[in-house]
CSV table of C-alpha atoms and ligand atoms in Angstrom, one decimal:
chain,number,residue,atom,x,y,z
A,1383,MET,CA,98.4,103.3,88.1
A,1384,ASP,CA,96.2,104.5,91.3
A,1385,ILE,CA,96.4,106.9,92.4
A,1386,ILE,CA,94.8,109.6,94.8
A,1387,VAL,CA,95.5,112.6,95.3
A,1388,ARG,CA,95.0,114.9,98.6
A,1389,ALA,CA,94.3,118.3,98.6
A,1390,THR,CA,93.0,121.5,101.1
A,1391,ALA,CA,91.3,124.1,99.3
A,1392,ALA,CA,89.9,127.8,100.7
A,1393,ASP,CA,92.6,128.0,102.5
A,1394,ALA,CA,92.5,124.9,103.9
A,1395,GLN,CA,88.9,125.5,105.1
A,1396,ILE,CA,87.6,122.5,103.0
A,1397,ARG,CA,89.5,119.3,102.3
A,1398,VAL,CA,89.8,117.0,99.3
A,1399,PHE,CA,90.9,113.3,98.2
A,1400,THR,CA,90.0,112.6,95.0
A,1401,ALA,CA,91.2,108.7,93.9
A,1402,TYR,CA,91.8,106.5,90.7
A,1403,THR,CA,91.6,102.4,91.6
A,1404,LYS,CA,90.2,101.2,88.6
A,1405,ASP,CA,93.3,99.1,88.9
A,1406,MET,CA,93.1,97.8,93.1
A,1407,VAL,CA,89.3,96.9,91.7
A,1408,GLU,CA,89.9,94.2,88.7
A,1409,GLU,CA,92.6,93.0,91.2
A,1410,ALA,CA,90.0,92.0,93.9
A,1411,ARG,CA,87.3,91.1,90.8
A,1412,LYS,CA,90.3,89.0,90.0
A,1413,ARG,CA,90.7,87.1,93.1
A,1414,HIS,CA,87.1,87.0,93.7
A,1415,ASN,CA,85.0,86.2,90.8
A,1416,THR,CA,82.9,88.9,91.5
A,1417,SER,CA,79.5,89.5,89.5
A,1418,PRO,CA,79.5,93.0,88.3
A,1419,VAL,CA,76.8,94.1,90.8
A,1420,CYS,CA,79.4,92.6,94.5
A,1421,THR,CA,83.0,93.9,92.0
A,1422,ALA,CA,80.5,98.0,92.0
A,1423,ALA,CA,80.1,97.2,96.0
A,1424,LEU,CA,82.9,96.1,96.8
A,1425,GLY,CA,84.8,98.5,94.4
A,1426,ARG,CA,82.5,101.4,95.6
A,1427,LEU,CA,84.0,100.5,98.9
A,1428,MET,CA,88.2,99.4,98.4
A,1429,THR,CA,87.6,102.9,97.5
A,1430,ALA,CA,86.4,104.4,99.5
A,1431,ALA,CA,88.3,103.2,102.4
A,1432,SER,CA,91.5,104.0,100.0
A,1433,MET,CA,90.7,107.6,100.8
A,1434,MET,CA,89.8,107.1,105.0
A,1435,GLY,CA,93.4,104.9,105.2
A,1436,SER,CA,94.6,107.3,103.4
A,1437,MET,CA,93.7,109.9,106.7
A,1438,LEU,CA,95.1,107.8,109.0
A,1439,LYS,CA,98.1,109.6,111.2
A,1440,SER,CA,100.7,107.4,111.9
A,1441,ASP,CA,101.9,104.3,110.4
A,1442,LYS,CA,101.0,101.3,111.5
A,1443,ASP,CA,97.3,102.2,111.8
A,1444,ILE,CA,95.0,100.1,110.7
A,1445,LEU,CA,90.7,101.6,108.9
A,1446,THR,CA,89.0,98.4,108.8
A,1447,LEU,CA,84.6,99.1,106.6
A,1448,LYS,CA,82.4,96.4,107.1
A,1449,ILE,CA,78.8,96.2,105.7
A,1450,GLU,CA,76.6,94.3,108.0
A,1451,SER,CA,72.9,93.3,105.6
A,1452,ASP,CA,70.4,91.6,104.9
A,1453,GLY,CA,71.3,92.1,101.1
A,1454,PRO,CA,72.0,88.5,98.6
A,1455,ILE,CA,75.7,90.4,98.7
A,1456,GLU,CA,76.2,88.7,102.9
A,1457,GLY,CA,78.5,91.3,104.1
A,1458,ILE,CA,81.4,94.2,102.7
A,1459,THR,CA,84.6,93.7,104.2
A,1460,VAL,CA,87.5,96.3,103.5
A,1461,THR,CA,90.9,96.2,105.6
A,1462,ALA,CA,93.1,100.2,104.5
A,1463,ASP,CA,96.7,100.7,106.0
A,1464,SER,CA,97.3,104.2,106.6
A,1465,LYS,CA,99.2,104.7,103.0
A,1466,GLY,CA,95.5,103.9,101.4
A,1467,PHE,CA,96.0,100.2,100.4
A,1468,VAL,CA,93.4,97.9,100.9
A,1469,LYS,CA,92.5,94.9,100.0
A,1470,GLY,CA,88.9,93.9,100.7
A,1471,TYR,CA,86.2,90.5,100.2
A,1472,VAL,CA,82.4,90.1,100.4
A,1473,GLY,CA,80.2,87.7,101.4
A,1474,ASN,CA,78.8,86.4,98.8
A,1475,PRO,CA,80.5,87.2,95.1
A,1476,ASN,CA,77.9,85.6,93.0
A,1477,VAL,CA,74.6,87.8,93.3
A,1478,ILE,CA,72.8,88.7,89.4
A,1479,LEU,CA,70.6,90.9,89.6
A,1480,PRO,CA,68.5,93.6,87.1
A,1481,ALA,CA,69.7,96.8,86.7
A,1482,ASN,CA,68.5,99.5,88.6
A,1483,LYS,CA,65.4,101.4,88.1
A,1484,VAL,CA,67.9,105.1,86.3
A,1485,GLY,CA,69.7,101.5,84.6
A,1486,LYS,CA,72.7,101.5,86.3
A,1487,LEU,CA,74.7,98.1,88.6
A,1488,ASP,CA,71.4,97.6,91.6
A,1489,VAL,CA,74.3,97.9,94.6
A,1490,ALA,CA,71.2,99.1,97.1
A,1491,GLY,CA,69.9,95.7,95.6
A,1492,ALA,CA,72.9,93.3,96.7
A,1493,VAL,CA,73.3,95.5,100.2
A,1494,GLY,CA,69.9,95.8,101.2
A,1495,VAL,CA,69.4,96.8,104.3
A,1496,GLY,CA,72.0,97.1,107.6
A,1497,PHE,CA,75.3,98.8,109.2
A,1498,LEU,CA,78.3,100.0,108.0
A,1499,ASP,CA,80.6,99.7,111.2
A,1500,VAL,CA,84.5,102.2,110.8
A,1501,ILE,CA,87.2,100.4,112.2
A,1502,LYS,CA,90.4,101.9,113.3
A,1503,ASP,CA,93.0,100.4,115.1
A,1504,LEU,CA,95.5,103.7,116.3
A,1505,GLY,CA,97.3,101.2,118.4
A,1506,LEU,CA,95.6,101.7,121.5
A,1507,LYS,CA,94.6,99.3,123.7
A,1508,GLU,CA,90.7,99.8,122.5
A,1509,PRO,CA,90.4,100.4,118.2
A,1510,TYR,CA,88.1,103.1,117.9
A,1511,ALA,CA,84.5,101.6,116.1
A,1512,GLY,CA,81.7,104.0,115.2
A,1513,GLN,CA,78.3,102.5,114.1
A,1514,THR,CA,76.1,103.7,111.4
A,1515,GLU,CA,72.9,102.4,110.5
A,1516,LEU,CA,73.3,102.4,106.5
A,1517,GLN,CA,71.2,105.2,104.3
A,1518,THR,CA,70.6,104.1,100.8
A,1519,GLY,CA,72.7,101.0,100.9
A,1520,GLU,CA,74.5,102.5,97.7
A,1521,ILE,CA,78.0,102.9,99.8
A,1522,ALA,CA,79.4,106.3,98.8
A,1523,GLU,CA,75.7,108.6,100.5
A,1524,ASP,CA,76.4,105.4,103.8
A,1525,LEU,CA,79.4,107.3,104.1
A,1526,THR,CA,78.2,110.4,104.1
A,1527,PHE,CA,76.0,110.0,106.8
A,1528,TYR,CA,79.2,108.1,108.7
A,1529,PHE,CA,80.7,111.4,108.3
A,1530,ALA,CA,78.1,113.4,109.9
A,1531,SER,CA,76.6,111.7,112.2
A,1532,SER,CA,79.6,109.2,113.8
A,1533,GLU,CA,82.4,112.3,112.5
A,1534,GLN,CA,80.5,115.1,112.4
A,1535,ILE,CA,82.7,116.2,109.7
A,1536,PRO,CA,80.0,117.1,107.4
A,1537,SER,CA,81.4,115.9,103.1
A,1538,SER,CA,80.5,115.1,99.8
A,1539,VAL,CA,81.1,111.1,99.2
A,1540,GLY,CA,81.2,110.6,95.6
A,1541,LEU,CA,82.2,106.8,94.2
A,1542,GLY,CA,81.8,105.2,90.8
A,1543,VAL,CA,83.2,101.5,89.1
A,1544,LEU,CA,82.4,101.0,86.1
A,1545,MET,CA,82.3,97.4,84.0
A,1546,ASN,CA,83.1,96.5,80.2
A,1547,ARG,CA,81.4,94.7,78.5
A,1548,ASP,CA,83.2,91.5,79.7
A,1549,ASN,CA,83.0,92.5,83.7
A,1550,THR,CA,86.2,92.6,83.5
A,1551,VAL,CA,86.7,97.0,85.8
A,1552,LYS,CA,86.8,100.1,83.0
A,1553,GLN,CA,86.9,102.6,86.1
A,1554,ALA,CA,87.1,103.5,89.5
A,1555,GLY,CA,87.2,106.0,91.9
A,1556,GLY,CA,86.3,108.3,93.6
A,1557,PHE,CA,86.2,111.5,96.4
A,1558,ILE,CA,85.9,112.8,99.5
A,1559,LEU,CA,85.4,117.0,100.3
A,1560,GLN,CA,85.2,117.7,104.3
A,1561,LEU,CA,84.6,120.4,104.9
A,1562,MET,CA,86.8,122.3,107.9
A,1563,PRO,CA,86.0,124.0,111.3
A,1564,GLY,CA,85.1,127.0,110.8
A,1565,VAL,CA,84.3,127.3,107.7
A,1566,SER,CA,82.5,130.1,105.2
A,1567,GLU,CA,79.2,129.9,104.6
A,1568,GLU,CA,80.4,131.8,101.1
A,1569,THR,CA,82.4,128.3,100.9
A,1570,ILE,CA,80.0,126.0,101.3
A,1571,GLU,CA,77.6,127.9,98.9
A,1572,LYS,CA,80.5,127.6,96.2
A,1573,VAL,CA,81.2,123.6,97.0
A,1574,GLU,CA,77.3,123.1,96.8
A,1575,LYS,CA,77.9,125.1,93.1
A,1576,ASN,CA,80.6,123.4,92.1
A,1577,LEU,CA,78.8,119.6,93.5
A,1578,SER,CA,76.3,120.2,91.9
A,1579,ASN,CA,77.6,120.9,88.3
A,1580,ILE,CA,78.8,117.0,88.3
A,1581,SER,CA,76.7,113.9,87.6
A,1582,SER,CA,78.5,111.4,88.3
A,1583,VAL,CA,81.9,109.7,89.3
A,1584,THR,CA,81.9,107.1,86.5
A,1585,THR,CA,80.7,110.1,83.8
A,1586,LEU,CA,83.2,111.8,84.1
A,1587,LEU,CA,85.9,109.2,84.4
A,1588,ASP,CA,84.6,107.8,81.9
A,1589,GLU,CA,84.8,111.5,79.8
A,1590,GLY,CA,88.6,110.5,80.5
A,1591,LYS,CA,88.6,112.7,83.9
A,1592,GLY,CA,91.8,111.8,86.4
A,1593,PRO,CA,91.2,112.3,90.2
A,1594,LYS,CA,93.8,115.6,89.5
A,1595,GLU,CA,91.2,117.2,87.3
A,1596,ILE,CA,87.3,115.9,89.1
A,1597,LEU,CA,89.4,118.2,92.2
A,1598,GLU,CA,89.8,120.7,89.5
A,1599,ILE,CA,86.1,120.2,89.4
A,1600,LEU,CA,85.1,119.9,92.9
A,1601,CYS,CA,87.3,123.1,93.7
A,1602,GLU,CA,86.3,125.7,90.9
A,1603,GLY,CA,86.7,129.3,92.8
A,1604,LEU,CA,88.8,127.2,95.4
A,1605,GLU,CA,92.4,128.0,94.7
A,1606,PRO,CA,93.5,124.3,95.5
A,1607,LYS,CA,96.7,122.7,96.4
A,1608,ILE,CA,97.8,119.2,96.5
A,1609,ILE,CA,99.5,118.5,99.5
A,1610,ASP,CA,100.7,115.5,98.2
A,1611,ILE,CA,99.9,112.2,94.8
A,1612,ILE,CA,100.3,108.8,96.0
A,1613,PRO,CA,99.8,105.8,94.9
A,1614,VAL,CA,97.8,102.8,96.8
A,1615,GLY,CA,97.2,99.7,95.4
A,1616,PHE,CA,95.5,96.5,96.4
A,1617,LYS,CA,97.2,94.3,98.8
A,1618,CYS,CA,97.3,91.6,101.4
A,1619,ASN,CA,99.6,90.6,103.9
A,1620,CYS,CA,98.8,87.7,104.1
A,1621,SER,CA,102.2,85.1,103.7
A,1622,LYS,CA,102.2,81.2,104.9
A,1623,ASP,CA,105.2,82.4,106.9
A,1624,ARG,CA,102.3,84.4,109.2
A,1625,VAL,CA,99.6,81.8,108.7
A,1626,SER,CA,102.0,79.1,110.2
A,1627,LYS,CA,102.8,82.1,112.9
A,1628,ALA,CA,99.1,82.2,113.2
A,1629,LEU,CA,99.3,78.0,114.0
A,1630,ILE,CA,102.2,77.8,115.8
A,1631,SER,CA,100.0,80.6,118.5
A,1632,VAL,CA,96.7,78.5,118.8
A,1633,GLY,CA,98.9,76.1,121.2
A,1634,LYS,CA,100.2,72.6,121.5
A,1635,GLU,CA,97.2,71.2,123.1
A,1636,GLU,CA,95.4,72.3,119.5
A,1637,LEU,CA,97.9,71.7,117.8
A,1638,SER,CA,98.9,67.9,118.6
A,1639,LYS,CA,95.2,67.1,118.1
A,1640,ILE,CA,95.1,68.9,114.6
A,1641,VAL,CA,98.6,66.4,113.7
A,1642,GLU,CA,96.9,63.4,115.1
A,1643,GLU,CA,93.6,64.1,113.6
A,1644,GLU,CA,94.6,65.4,110.1
A,1645,ASP,CA,97.0,63.7,106.7
A,1646,SER,CA,96.7,68.2,105.9
A,1647,ILE,CA,95.3,71.3,106.7
A,1648,ASN,CA,93.8,74.3,104.6
A,1649,LEU,CA,94.1,77.7,105.9
A,1650,HIS,CA,92.1,79.8,104.0
A,1651,CYS,CA,92.2,84.2,103.5
A,1652,ASP,CA,89.2,85.2,103.4
A,1653,PHE,CA,91.2,89.0,102.1
A,1654,CYS,CA,92.9,88.0,98.6
A,1655,ASN,CA,91.7,84.1,98.7
A,1656,THR,CA,94.2,82.6,99.4
A,1657,ASP,CA,94.6,78.7,100.3
A,1658,TYR,CA,97.9,77.8,102.3
A,1659,LYS,CA,98.2,73.8,102.8
A,1660,PHE,CA,99.9,72.6,105.7
A,1661,THR,CA,101.1,68.8,105.7
A,1662,LYS,CA,101.4,66.5,108.2
A,1663,ASP,CA,105.6,66.6,108.0
A,1664,GLU,CA,104.6,70.6,108.0
A,1665,LEU,CA,102.3,71.2,111.1
A,1666,VAL,CA,104.5,68.4,113.3
A,1667,GLU,CA,107.2,70.8,112.7
A,1668,LEU,CA,105.3,73.1,114.0
A,1669,LEU,CA,105.0,71.9,116.7
A,1670,LYS,CA,108.3,72.1,118.0
A,1671,TYR,CA,107.3,75.5,118.3
A,1672,ALA,CA,104.5,75.0,119.5
A,1673,LYS,CA,103.6,76.0,123.6
B,2527,ZN,ZN1,95.5,87.5,101.9
């Protein structure tokens, strides 16, 4: 089961999120039939979004992470709710690239050069939006840079997705560690030392270490305190009912035109790759409600 562990350490001078997200990444892979490098890229961004979603304060808040870049993956979009449930997709799920210099899936090569958009819909008139330039395209470093430059929160982000030989997801997870205002030099030194002991998230996960163990490694000597452990996962909130409402909202004039010209229409949800078919009879029925 996918979970996020939320914790503080060093008398709340640090806050830490660690995540196990294998099921949500595998679910995304199955829904979108993503190639291994696309699964890794999407999985890393979904893992980060899940943790960042759980940072949102209000139940209805929504977080969107969007990578707009020039690589063959043609962008990645992920949305998370405040409970850490996520949905997402890539522009082109079929990218195949040779392994990178260290023999890993070449996420940076698939992503290319571009920007990371962080959009938080906090129920206000205008959503909060921050845009930063991608630093490496490996996603974790790009988020670290976003936190430092856009939110002024020194952070360390680790994300990893490991594939099985049959291209299903073997392991996925990550962490976000953030230094709170007033953090002492001594604490920073300990954090840096702990971080230097971590080779990669996938290595830890593959050694059988879960979010709690990763938390302990990150916070060695810093007395971590777990706040809560929450279940997370892949979740799309689309439904035929919601799509119907969207159709009604295009208005009487527009909808009559569709009824006249089409025998049936297909509406597609990008996030979960589901098609919703409407027959002429159904469209005629919806037209009654349109204004
Ligand atoms: Zn959907």
